[in-house]
XYZ file of C-alpha atoms in Angstrom:
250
model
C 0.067 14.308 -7.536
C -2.834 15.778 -5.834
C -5.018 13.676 -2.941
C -8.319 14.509 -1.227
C -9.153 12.687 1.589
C -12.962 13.291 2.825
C -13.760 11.595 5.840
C -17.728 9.871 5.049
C -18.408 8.703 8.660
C -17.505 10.793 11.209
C -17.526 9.698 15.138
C -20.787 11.342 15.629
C -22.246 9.253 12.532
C -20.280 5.737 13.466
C -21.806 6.561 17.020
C -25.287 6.616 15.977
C -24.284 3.600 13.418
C -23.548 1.655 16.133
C -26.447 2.775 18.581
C -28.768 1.406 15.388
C -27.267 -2.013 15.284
C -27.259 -1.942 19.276
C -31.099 -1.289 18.675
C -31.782 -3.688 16.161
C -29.890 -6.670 17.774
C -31.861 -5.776 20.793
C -35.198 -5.651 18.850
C -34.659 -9.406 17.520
C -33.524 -10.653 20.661
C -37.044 -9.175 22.183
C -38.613 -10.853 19.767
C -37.296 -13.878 19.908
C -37.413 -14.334 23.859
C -41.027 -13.685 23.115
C -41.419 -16.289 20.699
C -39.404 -18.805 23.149
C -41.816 -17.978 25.660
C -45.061 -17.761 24.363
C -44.183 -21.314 22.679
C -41.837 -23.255 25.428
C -40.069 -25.719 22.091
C -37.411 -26.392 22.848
C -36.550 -27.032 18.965
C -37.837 -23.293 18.348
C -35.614 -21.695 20.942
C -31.628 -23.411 19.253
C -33.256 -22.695 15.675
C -33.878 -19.078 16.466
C -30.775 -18.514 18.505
C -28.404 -19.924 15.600
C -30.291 -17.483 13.745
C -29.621 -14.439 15.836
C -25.791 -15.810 16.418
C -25.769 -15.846 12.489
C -27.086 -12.058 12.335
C -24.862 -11.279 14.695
C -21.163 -12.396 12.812
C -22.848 -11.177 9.189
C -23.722 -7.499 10.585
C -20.310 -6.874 12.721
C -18.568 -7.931 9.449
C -20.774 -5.599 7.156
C -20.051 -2.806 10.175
C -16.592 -3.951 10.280
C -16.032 -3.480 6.360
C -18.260 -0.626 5.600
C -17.325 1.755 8.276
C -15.095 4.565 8.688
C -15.390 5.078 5.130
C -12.366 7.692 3.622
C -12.685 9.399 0.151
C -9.487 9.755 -1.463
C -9.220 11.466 -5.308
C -5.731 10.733 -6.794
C -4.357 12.453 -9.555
C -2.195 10.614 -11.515
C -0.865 10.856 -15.174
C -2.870 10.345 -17.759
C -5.954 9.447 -15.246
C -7.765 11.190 -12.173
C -9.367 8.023 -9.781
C -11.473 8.604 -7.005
C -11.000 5.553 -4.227
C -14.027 5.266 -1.592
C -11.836 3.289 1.055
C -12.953 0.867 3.576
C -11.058 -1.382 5.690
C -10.226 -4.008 3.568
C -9.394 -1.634 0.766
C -6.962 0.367 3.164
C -5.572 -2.737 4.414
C -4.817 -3.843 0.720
C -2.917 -0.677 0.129
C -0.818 -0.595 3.305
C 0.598 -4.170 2.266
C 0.924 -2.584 -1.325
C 2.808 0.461 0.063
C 4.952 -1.009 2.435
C 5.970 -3.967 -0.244
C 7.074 -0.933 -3.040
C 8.502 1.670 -0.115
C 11.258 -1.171 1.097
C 12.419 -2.619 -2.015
C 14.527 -0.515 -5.227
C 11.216 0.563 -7.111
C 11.077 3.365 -4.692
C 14.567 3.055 -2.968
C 17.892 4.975 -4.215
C 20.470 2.844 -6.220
C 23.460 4.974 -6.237
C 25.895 5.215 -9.204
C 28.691 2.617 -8.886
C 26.441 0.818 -5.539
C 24.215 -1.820 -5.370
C 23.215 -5.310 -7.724
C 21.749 -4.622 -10.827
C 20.914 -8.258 -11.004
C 19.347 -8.142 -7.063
C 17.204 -4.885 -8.595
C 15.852 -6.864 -11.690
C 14.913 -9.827 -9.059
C 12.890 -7.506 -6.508
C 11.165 -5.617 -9.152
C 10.017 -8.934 -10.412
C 9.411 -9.755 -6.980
C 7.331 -7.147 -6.634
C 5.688 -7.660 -10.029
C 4.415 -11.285 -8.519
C 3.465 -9.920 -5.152
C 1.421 -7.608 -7.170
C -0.126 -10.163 -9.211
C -0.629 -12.766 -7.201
C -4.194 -11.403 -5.650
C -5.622 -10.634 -8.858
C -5.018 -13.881 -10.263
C -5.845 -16.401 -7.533
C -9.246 -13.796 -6.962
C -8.170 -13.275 -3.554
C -8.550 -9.804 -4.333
C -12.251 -8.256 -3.358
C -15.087 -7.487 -6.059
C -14.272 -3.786 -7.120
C -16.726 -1.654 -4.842
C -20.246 -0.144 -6.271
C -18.830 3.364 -6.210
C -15.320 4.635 -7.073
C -12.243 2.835 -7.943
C -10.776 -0.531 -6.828
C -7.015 -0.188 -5.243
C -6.327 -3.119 -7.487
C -7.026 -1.054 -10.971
C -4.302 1.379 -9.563
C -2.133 -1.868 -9.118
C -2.741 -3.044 -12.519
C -1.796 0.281 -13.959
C 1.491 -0.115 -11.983
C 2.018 -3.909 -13.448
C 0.737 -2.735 -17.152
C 2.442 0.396 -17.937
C 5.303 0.744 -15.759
C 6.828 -2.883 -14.118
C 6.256 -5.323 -16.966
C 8.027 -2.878 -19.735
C 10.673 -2.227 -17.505
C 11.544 -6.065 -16.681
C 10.454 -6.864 -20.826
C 13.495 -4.653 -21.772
C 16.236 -5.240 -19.450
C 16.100 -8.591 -17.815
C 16.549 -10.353 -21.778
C 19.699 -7.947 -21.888
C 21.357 -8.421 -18.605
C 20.634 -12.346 -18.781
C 21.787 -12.168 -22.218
C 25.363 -10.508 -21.128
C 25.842 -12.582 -18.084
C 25.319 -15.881 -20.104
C 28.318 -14.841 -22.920
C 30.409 -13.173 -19.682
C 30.107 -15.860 -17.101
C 33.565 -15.518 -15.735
C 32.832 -11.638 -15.308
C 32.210 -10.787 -12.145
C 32.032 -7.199 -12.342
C 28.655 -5.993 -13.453
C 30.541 -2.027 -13.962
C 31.855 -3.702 -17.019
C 28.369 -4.020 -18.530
C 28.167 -2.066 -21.910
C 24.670 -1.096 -20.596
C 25.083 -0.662 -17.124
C 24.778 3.370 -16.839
C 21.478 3.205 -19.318
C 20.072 0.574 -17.013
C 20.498 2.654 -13.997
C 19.259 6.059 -15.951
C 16.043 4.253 -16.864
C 15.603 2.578 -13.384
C 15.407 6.302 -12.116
C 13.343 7.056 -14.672
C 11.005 4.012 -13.535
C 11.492 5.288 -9.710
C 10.128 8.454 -10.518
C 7.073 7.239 -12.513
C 6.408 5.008 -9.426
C 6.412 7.231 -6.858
C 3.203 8.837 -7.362
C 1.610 5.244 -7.475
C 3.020 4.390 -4.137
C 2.283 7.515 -2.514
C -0.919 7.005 -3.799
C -1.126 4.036 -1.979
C -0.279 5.366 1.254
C -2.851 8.445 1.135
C -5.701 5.248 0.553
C -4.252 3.243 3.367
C -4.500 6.000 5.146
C -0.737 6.454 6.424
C 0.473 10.478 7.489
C 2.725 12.134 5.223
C 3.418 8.799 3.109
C 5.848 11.154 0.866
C 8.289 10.699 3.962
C 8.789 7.437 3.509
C 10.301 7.661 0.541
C 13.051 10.067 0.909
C 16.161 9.887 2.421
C 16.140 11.102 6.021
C 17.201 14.638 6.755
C 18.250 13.611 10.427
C 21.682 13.990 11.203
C 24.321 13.628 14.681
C 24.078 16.692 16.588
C 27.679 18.170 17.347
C 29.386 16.677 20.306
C 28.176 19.014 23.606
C 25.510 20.095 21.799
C 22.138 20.945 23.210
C 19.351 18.943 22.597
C 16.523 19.535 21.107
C 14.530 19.634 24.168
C 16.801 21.425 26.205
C 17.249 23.992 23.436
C 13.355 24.760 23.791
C 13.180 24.804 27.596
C 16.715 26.435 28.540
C 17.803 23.552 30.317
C 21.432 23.528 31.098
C 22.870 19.765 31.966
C 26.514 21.054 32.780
């Protein structure tokens, strides 16, 4: 996967941005002290000022969601999508991200470890979570220009969760109701092809969710989803720190 992220509105520009609405508000409120003054109603002066309170809330919000705009071209397969991101966009894909980065479509299920059943029940967890915004139309209009986060979601839903959970949650339900006494899922007939093609799904997803964290903006999402390369230092050794300065704590 390649990503390209182009910042639109520098500080200098979301500076002057600002300065303008600064300006403007204090244009209308010039005008309308005028007004208040040169007429003396009473009426006139709470009409106008609900006005001005109005324009107010409706530009911080347009400031608010249009600002700090973030360009971000993902290449994924089959499909390149260009995403221009604004707040609520890159607030969208950090709940996406951090929903798919903590649960088994991105996490490691070792041979012989985990719940095959538990896996089938948070992919289909996450297949909801997923869902659930574009159905109740909780999720925003698709922007004028570029992509919507939620076409990279449905992509996710279309081609790679719903096949997965079509195919193997008839099979395991269907073994579990003729082996209810069995307790042991390791004596599935279809246990090692279920975990082959649950890789196989992990590494189709990955690209998706990394996606997702280059639009929401997070540093080196990649990072997230590998297994941590930390490990104990040797008793009496140095750290890191000390290593780098000399320091000696005997």
């Amino acid at each position: 996967m390649i990503t390209r992220r182009k910042r639109l509105w520098g500080p200098g520009a979301q500076t002057s941005a600002r300065a303008a609405l600064a300006g403007l508000i204090g244009a209308v409120g010039g005008i309308v002290a005028y007004s208040v003054s040169r007429t003396g109603g009473q009426t006139l002066s709470i009409v106008v000022g609900g006005l001005v309170g109005i324009a107010l809330v409706l530009g911080t919000e347009f400031y608010r969601r249009s600002a700090q705009l973030t360009e971000v071209q993902l290449t994924l397969p089959g499909s390149v999508m260009v995403f221009t991101a604004n707040t609520d966009m890159r607030q969208a894909a950090l709940r996406m991200f951090f929903q798919a980065s903590t649960r088994v479509a991105t996490r490691p299920l070792d041979d012989g470890s985990g719940n095959l059943r538990e896996a089938l029940t948070s992919l289909k967890t996450l297949f909801d979570l997923y869902r659930e915004p574009l159905e109740s139309g909780a999720a925003p209009p698709p922007p004028a220009k570029g992509d919507s986060v939620h076409e990279l979601v449905l992509d996710i839903l279309n081609f790679e969760l719903a096949p997965f959970l079509a195919k193997w949650h008839p099979r395991l339900s269907a073994w579990e109701a003729a082996h209810q006494d069995e307790a042991d899922e390791a004596a599935w007939p279809e246990n090692a092809d279920f975990r082959e093609d649950l890789k196989d799904l992990q590494r189709r997803l990955r690209p998706y969710v990394i996606g997702l964290g280059n639009i929401a903006g997070v540093r080196n999402p990649e990072r997230h989803l590998r297994r941590s390369e930390w490990r104990p230092a040797p008793e009496g050794a140095p750290l890191p720190h000390q290593q780098e300065t000399g320091l000696d704590t005997r």
